[in-house]
Tab-separated table of C-alpha atoms and ligand atoms in Angstrom:
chain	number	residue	atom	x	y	z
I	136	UNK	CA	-62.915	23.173	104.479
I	137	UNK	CA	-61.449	19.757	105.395
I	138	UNK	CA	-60.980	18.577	109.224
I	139	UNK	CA	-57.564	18.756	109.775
I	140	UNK	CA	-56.579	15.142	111.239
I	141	UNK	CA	-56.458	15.280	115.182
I	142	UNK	CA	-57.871	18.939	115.640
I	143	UNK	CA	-61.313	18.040	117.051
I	144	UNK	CA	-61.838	21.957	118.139
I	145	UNK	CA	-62.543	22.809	114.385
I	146	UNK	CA	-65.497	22.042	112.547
I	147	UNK	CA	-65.842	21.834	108.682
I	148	UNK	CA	-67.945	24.947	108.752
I	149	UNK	CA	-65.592	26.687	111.091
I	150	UNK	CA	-68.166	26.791	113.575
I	151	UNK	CA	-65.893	26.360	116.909
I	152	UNK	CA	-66.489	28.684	119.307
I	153	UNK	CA	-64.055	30.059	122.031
I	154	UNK	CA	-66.262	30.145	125.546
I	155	UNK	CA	-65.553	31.793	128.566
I	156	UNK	CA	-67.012	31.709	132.093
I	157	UNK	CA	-66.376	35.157	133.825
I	158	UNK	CA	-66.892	34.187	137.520
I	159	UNK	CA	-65.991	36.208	140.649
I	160	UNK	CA	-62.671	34.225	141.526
I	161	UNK	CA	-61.912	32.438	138.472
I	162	UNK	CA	-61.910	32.902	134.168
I	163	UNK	CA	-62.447	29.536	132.485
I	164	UNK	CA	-61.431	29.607	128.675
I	165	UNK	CA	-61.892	26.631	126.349
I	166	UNK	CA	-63.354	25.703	123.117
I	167	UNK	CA	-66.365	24.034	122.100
I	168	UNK	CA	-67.414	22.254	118.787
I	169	UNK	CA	-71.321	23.262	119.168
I	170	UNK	CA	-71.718	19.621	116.508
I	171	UNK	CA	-70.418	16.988	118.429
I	172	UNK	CA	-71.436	19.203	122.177
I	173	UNK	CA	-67.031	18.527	122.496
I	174	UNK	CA	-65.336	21.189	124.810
I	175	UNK	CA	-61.771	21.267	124.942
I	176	UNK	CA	-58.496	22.498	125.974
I	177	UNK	CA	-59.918	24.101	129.293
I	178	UNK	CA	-57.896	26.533	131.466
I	179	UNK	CA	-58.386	28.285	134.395
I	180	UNK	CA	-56.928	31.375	135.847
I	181	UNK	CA	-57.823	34.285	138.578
I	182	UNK	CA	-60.127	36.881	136.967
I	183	UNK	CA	-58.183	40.260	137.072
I	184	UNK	CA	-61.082	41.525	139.251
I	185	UNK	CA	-61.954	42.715	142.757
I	186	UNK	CA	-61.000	39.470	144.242
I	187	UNK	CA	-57.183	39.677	142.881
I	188	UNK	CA	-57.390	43.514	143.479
I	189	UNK	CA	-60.162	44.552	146.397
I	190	UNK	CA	-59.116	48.259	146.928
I	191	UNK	CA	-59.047	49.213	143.331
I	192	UNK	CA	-62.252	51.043	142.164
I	193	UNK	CA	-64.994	49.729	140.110
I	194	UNK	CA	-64.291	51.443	136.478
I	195	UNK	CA	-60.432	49.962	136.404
I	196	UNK	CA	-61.568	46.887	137.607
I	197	UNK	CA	-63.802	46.988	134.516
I	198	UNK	CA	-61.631	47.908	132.350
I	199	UNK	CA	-58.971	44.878	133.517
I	200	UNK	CA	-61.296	42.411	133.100
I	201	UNK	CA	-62.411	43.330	129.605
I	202	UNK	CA	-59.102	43.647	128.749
I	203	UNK	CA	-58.460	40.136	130.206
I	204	UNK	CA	-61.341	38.367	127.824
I	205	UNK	CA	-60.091	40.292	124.904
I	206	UNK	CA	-56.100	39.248	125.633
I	207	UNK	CA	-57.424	35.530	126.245
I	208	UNK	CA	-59.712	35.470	123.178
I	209	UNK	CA	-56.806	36.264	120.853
I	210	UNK	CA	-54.751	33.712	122.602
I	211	UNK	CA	-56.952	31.293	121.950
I	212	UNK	CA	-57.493	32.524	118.563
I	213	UNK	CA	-54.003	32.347	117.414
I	214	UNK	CA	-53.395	28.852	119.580
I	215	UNK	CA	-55.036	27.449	116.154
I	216	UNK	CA	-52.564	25.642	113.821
I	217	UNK	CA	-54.000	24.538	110.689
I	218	UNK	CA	-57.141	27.453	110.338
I	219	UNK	CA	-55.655	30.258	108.594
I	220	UNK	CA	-56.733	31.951	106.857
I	221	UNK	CA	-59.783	30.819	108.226
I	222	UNK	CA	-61.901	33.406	110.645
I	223	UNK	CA	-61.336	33.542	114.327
I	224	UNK	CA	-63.482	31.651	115.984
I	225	UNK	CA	-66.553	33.222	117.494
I	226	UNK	CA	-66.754	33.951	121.173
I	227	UNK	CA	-69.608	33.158	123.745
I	228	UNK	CA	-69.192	34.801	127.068
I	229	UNK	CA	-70.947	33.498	130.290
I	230	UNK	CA	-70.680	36.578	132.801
I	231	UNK	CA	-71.408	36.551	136.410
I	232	UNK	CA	-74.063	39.368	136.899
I	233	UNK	CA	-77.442	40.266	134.805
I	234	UNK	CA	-77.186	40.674	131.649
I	235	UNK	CA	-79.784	42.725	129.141
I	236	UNK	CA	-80.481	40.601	125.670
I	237	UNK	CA	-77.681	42.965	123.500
I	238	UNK	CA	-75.165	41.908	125.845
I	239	UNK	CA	-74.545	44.788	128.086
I	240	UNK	CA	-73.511	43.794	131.895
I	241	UNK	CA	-76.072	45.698	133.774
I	242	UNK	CA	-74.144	44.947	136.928
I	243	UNK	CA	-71.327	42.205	138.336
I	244	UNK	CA	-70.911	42.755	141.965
I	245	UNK	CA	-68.486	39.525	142.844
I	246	UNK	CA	-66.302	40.259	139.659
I	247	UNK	CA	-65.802	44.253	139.682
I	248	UNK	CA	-67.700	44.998	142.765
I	249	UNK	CA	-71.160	46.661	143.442
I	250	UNK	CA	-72.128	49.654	141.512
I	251	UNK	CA	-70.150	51.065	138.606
I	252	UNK	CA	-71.904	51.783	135.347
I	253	UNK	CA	-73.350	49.583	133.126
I	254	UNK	CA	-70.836	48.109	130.554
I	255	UNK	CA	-72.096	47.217	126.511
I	256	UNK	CA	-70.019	43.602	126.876
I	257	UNK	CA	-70.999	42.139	123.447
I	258	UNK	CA	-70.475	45.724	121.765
I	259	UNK	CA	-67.140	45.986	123.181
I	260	UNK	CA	-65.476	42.892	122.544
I	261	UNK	CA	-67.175	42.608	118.857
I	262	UNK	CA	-65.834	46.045	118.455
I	263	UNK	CA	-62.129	45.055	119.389
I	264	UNK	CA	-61.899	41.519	117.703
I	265	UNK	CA	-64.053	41.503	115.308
I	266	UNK	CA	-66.083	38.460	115.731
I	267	UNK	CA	-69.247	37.327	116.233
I	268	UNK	CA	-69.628	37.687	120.466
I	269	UNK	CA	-72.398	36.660	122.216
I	270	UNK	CA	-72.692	37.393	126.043
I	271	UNK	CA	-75.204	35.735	128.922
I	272	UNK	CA	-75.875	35.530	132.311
I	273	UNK	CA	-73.375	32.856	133.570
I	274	UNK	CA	-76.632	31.170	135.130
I	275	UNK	CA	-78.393	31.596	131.774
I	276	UNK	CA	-75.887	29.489	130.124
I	277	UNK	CA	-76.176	26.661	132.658
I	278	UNK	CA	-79.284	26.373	131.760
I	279	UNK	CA	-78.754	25.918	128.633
I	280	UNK	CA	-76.635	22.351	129.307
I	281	UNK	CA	-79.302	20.627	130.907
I	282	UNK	CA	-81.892	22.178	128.187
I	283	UNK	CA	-81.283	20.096	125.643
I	284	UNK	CA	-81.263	17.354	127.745
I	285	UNK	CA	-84.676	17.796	129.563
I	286	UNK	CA	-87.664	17.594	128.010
I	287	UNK	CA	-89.885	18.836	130.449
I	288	UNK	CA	-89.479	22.702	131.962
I	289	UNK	CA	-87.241	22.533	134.671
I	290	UNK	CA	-85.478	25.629	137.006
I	291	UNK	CA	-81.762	25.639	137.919
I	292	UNK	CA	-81.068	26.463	141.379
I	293	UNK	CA	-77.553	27.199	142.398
I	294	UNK	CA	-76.286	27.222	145.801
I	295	UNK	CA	-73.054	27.967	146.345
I	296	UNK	CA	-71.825	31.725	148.004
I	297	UNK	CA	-75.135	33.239	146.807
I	298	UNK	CA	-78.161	31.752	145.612
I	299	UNK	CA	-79.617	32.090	141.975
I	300	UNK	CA	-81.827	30.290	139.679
I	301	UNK	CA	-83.187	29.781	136.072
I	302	UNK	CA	-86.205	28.994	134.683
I	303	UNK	CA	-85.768	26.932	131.383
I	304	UNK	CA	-88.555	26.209	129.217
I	305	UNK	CA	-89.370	25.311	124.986
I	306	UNK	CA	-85.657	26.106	124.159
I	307	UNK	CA	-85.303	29.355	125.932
I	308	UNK	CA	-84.684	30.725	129.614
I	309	UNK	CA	-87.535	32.996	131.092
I	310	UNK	CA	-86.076	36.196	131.551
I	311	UNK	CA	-87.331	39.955	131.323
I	312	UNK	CA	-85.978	41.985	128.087
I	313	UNK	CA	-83.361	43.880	130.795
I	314	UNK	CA	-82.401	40.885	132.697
I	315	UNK	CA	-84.513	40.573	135.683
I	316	UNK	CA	-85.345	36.854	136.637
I	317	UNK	CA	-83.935	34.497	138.432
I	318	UNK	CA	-82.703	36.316	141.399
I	319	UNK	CA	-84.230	34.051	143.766
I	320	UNK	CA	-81.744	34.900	146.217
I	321	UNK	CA	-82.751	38.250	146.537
I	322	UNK	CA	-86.017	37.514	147.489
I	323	UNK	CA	-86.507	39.123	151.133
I	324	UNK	CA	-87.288	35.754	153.259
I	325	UNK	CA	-87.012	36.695	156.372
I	326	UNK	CA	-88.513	39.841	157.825
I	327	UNK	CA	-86.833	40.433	161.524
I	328	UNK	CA	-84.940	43.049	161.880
I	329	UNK	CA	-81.810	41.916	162.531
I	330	UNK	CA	-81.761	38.861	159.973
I	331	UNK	CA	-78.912	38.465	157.957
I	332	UNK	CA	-77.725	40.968	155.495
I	333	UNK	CA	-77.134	40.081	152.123
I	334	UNK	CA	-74.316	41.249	149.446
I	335	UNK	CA	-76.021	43.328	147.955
I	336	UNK	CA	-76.891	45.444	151.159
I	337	UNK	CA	-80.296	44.139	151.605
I	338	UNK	CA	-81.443	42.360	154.859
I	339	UNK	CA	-83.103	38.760	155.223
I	340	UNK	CA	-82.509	38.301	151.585
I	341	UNK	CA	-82.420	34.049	151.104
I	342	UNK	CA	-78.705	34.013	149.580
I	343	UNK	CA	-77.873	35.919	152.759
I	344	UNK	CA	-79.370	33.145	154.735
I	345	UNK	CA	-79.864	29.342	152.610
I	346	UNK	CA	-76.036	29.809	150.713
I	347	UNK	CA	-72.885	28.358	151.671
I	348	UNK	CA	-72.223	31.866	153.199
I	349	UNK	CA	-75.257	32.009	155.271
I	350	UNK	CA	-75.103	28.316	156.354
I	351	UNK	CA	-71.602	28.916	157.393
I	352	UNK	CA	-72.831	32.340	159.581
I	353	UNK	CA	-75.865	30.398	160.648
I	354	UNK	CA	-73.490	27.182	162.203
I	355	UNK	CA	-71.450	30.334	163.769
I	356	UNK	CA	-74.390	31.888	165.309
I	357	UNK	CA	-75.470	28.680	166.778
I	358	UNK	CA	-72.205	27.883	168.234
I	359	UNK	CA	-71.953	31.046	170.215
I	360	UNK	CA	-75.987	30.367	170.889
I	361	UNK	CA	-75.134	26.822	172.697
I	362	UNK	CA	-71.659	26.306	173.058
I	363	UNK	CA	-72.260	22.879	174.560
I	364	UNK	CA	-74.506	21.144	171.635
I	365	UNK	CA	-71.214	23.208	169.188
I	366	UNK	CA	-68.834	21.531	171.347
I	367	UNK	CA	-69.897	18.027	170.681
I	368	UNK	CA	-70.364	18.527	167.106
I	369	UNK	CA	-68.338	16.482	164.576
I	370	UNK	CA	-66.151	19.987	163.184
I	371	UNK	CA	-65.805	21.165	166.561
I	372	UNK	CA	-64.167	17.330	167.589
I	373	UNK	CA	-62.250	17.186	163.782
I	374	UNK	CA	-60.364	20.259	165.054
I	375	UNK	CA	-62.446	23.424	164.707
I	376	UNK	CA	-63.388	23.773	168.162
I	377	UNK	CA	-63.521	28.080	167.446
I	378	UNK	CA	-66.236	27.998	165.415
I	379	UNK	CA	-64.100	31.588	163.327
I	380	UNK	CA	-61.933	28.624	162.084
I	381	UNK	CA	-64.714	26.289	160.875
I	382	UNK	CA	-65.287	26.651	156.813
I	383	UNK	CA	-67.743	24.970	154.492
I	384	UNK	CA	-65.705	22.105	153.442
I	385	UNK	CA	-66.189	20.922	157.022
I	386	UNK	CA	-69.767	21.924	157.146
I	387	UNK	CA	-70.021	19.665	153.999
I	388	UNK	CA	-68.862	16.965	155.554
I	389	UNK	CA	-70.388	16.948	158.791
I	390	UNK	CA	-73.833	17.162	156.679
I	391	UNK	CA	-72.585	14.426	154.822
I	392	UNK	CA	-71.528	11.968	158.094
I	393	UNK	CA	-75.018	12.710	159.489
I	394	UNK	CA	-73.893	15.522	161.734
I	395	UNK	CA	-77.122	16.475	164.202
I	396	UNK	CA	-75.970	19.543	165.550
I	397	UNK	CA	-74.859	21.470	161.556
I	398	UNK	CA	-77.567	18.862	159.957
I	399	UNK	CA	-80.419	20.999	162.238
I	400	UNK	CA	-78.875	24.290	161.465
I	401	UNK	CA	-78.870	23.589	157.402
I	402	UNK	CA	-82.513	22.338	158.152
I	403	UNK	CA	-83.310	25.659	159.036
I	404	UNK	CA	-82.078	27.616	156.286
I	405	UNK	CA	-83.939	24.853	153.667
I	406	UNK	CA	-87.276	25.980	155.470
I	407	UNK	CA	-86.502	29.245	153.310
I	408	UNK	CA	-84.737	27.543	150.316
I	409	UNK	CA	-88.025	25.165	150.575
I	410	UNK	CA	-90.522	28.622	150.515
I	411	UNK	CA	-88.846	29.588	147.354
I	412	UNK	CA	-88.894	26.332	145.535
I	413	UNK	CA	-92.847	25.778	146.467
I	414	UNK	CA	-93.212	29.063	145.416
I	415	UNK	CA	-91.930	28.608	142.254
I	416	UNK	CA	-93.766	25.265	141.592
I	417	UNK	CA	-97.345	26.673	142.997
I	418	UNK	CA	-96.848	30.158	140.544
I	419	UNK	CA	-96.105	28.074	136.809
I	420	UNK	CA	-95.975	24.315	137.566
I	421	UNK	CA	-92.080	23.558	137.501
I	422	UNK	CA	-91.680	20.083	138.111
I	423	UNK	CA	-87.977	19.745	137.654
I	424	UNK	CA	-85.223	21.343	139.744
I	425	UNK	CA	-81.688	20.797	139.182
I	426	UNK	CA	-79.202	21.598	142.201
I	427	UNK	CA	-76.246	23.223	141.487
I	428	UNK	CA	-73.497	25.499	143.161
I	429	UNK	CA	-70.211	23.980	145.188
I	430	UNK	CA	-71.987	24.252	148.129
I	431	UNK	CA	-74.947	21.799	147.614
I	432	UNK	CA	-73.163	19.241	145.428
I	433	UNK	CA	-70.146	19.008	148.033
I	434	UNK	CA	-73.105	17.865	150.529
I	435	UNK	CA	-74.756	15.979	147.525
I	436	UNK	CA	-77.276	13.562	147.785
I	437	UNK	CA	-77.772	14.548	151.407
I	438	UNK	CA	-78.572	17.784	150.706
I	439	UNK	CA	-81.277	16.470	148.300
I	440	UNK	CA	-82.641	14.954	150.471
I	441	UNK	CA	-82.913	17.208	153.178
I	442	UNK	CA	-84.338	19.723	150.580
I	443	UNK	CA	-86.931	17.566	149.471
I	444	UNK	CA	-88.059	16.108	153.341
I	445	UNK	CA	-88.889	20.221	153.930
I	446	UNK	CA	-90.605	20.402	150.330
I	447	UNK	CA	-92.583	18.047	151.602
I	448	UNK	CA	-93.338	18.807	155.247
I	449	UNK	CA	-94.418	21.816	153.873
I	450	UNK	CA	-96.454	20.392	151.177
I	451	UNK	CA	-96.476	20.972	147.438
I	452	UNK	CA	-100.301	21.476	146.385
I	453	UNK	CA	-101.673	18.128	144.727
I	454	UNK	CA	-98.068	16.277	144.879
I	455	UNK	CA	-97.599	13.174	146.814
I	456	UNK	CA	-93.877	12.816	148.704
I	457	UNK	CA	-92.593	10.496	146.360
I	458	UNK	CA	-93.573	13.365	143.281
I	459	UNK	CA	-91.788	15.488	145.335
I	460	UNK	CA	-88.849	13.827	145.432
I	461	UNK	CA	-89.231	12.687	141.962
I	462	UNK	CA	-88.792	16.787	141.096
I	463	UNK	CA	-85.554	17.292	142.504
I	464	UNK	CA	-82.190	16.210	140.918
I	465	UNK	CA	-78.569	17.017	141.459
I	466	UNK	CA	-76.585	18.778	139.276
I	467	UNK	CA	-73.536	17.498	137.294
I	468	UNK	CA	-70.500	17.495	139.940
I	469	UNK	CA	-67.697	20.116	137.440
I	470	UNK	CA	-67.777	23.241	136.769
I	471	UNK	CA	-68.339	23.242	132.781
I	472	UNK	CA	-71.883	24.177	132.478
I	473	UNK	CA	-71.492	28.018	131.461
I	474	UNK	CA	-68.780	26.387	129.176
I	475	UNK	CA	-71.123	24.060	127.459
I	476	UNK	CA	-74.180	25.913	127.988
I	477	UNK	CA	-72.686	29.329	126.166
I	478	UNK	CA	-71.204	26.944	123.480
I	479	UNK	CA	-74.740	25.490	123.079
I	480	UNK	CA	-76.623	28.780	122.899
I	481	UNK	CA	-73.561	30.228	120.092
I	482	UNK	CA	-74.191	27.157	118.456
I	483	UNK	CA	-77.612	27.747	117.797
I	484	UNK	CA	-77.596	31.216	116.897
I	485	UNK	CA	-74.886	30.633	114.155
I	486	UNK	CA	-76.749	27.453	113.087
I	487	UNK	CA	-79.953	30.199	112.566
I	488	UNK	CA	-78.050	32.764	111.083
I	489	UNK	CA	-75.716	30.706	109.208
I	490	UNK	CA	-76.430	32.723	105.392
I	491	UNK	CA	-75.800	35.847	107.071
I	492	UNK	CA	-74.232	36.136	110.505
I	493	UNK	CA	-75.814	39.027	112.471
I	494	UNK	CA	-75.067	38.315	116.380
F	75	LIG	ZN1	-79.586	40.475	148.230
């Protein structure tokens, strides 16, 4: 099949795949040309989920958003001048929530809400369009765009209103056969019995405590704590002098301008984040750790930097500081990665299976 002239979305094997990014605010859509790494013609819209709909229960919500990939996939489909009678394109899903290797969405609390059954993703939409589908973690896919890129094993950290992370090593993530793995923010950091409670109804969990979320509740707590030190911090003098009205954007930025008063309360949550990434390094030897999230790369290099001065005052067995800060990288700044990354990972499976396509 010839290129058509100007259509850079299809390939001459047909290989362009429609990707989505199933988040707990927002669906991204585009369409990537797994040869050339392209992605394209990106939109954006509200995922018809528990945010756009927080009293209706869990198995409509479902339903609704399964609906919505299946009414934008077809869309997208038919948005293709110049392919018929070609195929469809293949779909790659990045979903927010675990995900078991055959594609079933063991759970998605910040798109449907918590509990609700299990729902067989990759059987459902294959079923209803009748193309190749592939479905991943939304993590799981991020990984994947810096894995072709890094040569050495590296883990994916994400900060943003929770915490999560990926391991990444020889081509593939490191994940159990149902999907456990990289729920670093899970992982019960503090102990005291009134520490922070987490999403997912646990208490002292770290995304409860080290996330934009927790950060935000930790400035809070401070403020009321010493309203005097609050008072002449830089949010409380660029307006938010009730600390109810102060938001991460301003948190950001006061980290950013060098801050004392919300610099020493994000210090103390990245004791914790700090824990976890030694952890992680002393158990298998990751020396790379790319920080992602909107939460850490609206601080930036800052927050690197304040990460990596706790790695170190806690110590990383047999690393010297500047190794140390050697192993820890920001992210790219966009929010493409379970876009690329679920292209990528389509990509290669249709590249393996390309005499006889069995997703
Ligand atoms: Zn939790």
């Amino acid at each position: 099949m010839a290129i058509p002239p100007g259509d850079p979305t299809v390939t001459e094997t047909g290989e362009a795949v429609t990707v989505m990014d199933v988040g707990g605010t927002t669906l991204r859509v585009g369409t990537f040309d797994p040869r050339s790494g392209r992605l394209s013609d990106v939109r954006r819209m509200p995922v018809d989920g528990m945010a756009r709909h927080p009293d209706a229960p869990v198995p409509v919500l479902q339903r609704q958003v399964v609906d919505q990939i299946v009414r934008e996939a077809e869309r997208r489909a038919e948005a293709r001048p110049g392919t018929a009678p070609a195929a469809p394109p293949a779909l790659a899903v990045a979903f927010a929530g675990p995900v078991a290797r055959d594609g079933t969405v063991l759970g998605a609390p910040t798109v449907w809400g918590a509990g609700g059954k299990p729902v067989p993703l990759r059987e459902d939409l294959s079923a209803r369009l009748s193309v190749p589908v592939l479905v991943v973690n939304d993590l799981t896919a991020a990984a994947w765009r810096y894995g072709t890129e890094s040569p050495v094993p590296f883990c994916l950290l994400t900060i943003s209103s929770g915490i999560g992370n990926k391991v990444f090593r020889d081509g593939d993530v490191l994940l159990d056969i149902e999907g456990y793995g990289g729920e670093l923010g899970h992982w019960t950091c503090d102990r005291s019995p009134d520490a922070p409670l987490c999403d997912c109804g646990g208490r002292g969990h770290l995304g409860a405590i080290a996330s934009g979320r927790g950060v935000l509740a930790a400035v809070r707590r401070a403020a009321a704590s010493d309203p005097t030190g609050y008072a002449r911090s830089a949010p409380a003098r660029a307006g938010a002098a009730d600390p109810r009205f102060l938001g991460n954007p301003e948190i950001a930025r006061a980290v950013r301008d060098g801050d004392p008063f919300t610099t020493a309360v994000l210090r103390s949550t990245l004791v914790h984040l700090a824990a976890a990434v030694g952890g992680v390094f002393a158990s298998i030897g990751i020396r790379r750790y790319v920080l992602m999230g909107g939460f850490a790369l609206a601080i930036g290099e800052r927050y690197r930097v304040l990460l990596v001065e706790e790695l170190v005052r806690q110590g990383c067995f047999g690393l010297t500081a500047a190794q140390v800060d050697a192993m820890v990288v920001l992210g790219e700044d966009d929010d493409d990665h379970g876009l690329i990354g679920v292209g990528r990972i389509m990509g290669s499976r249709l590249a393996a299976h390309r005499e006889k396509v069995t997703l």
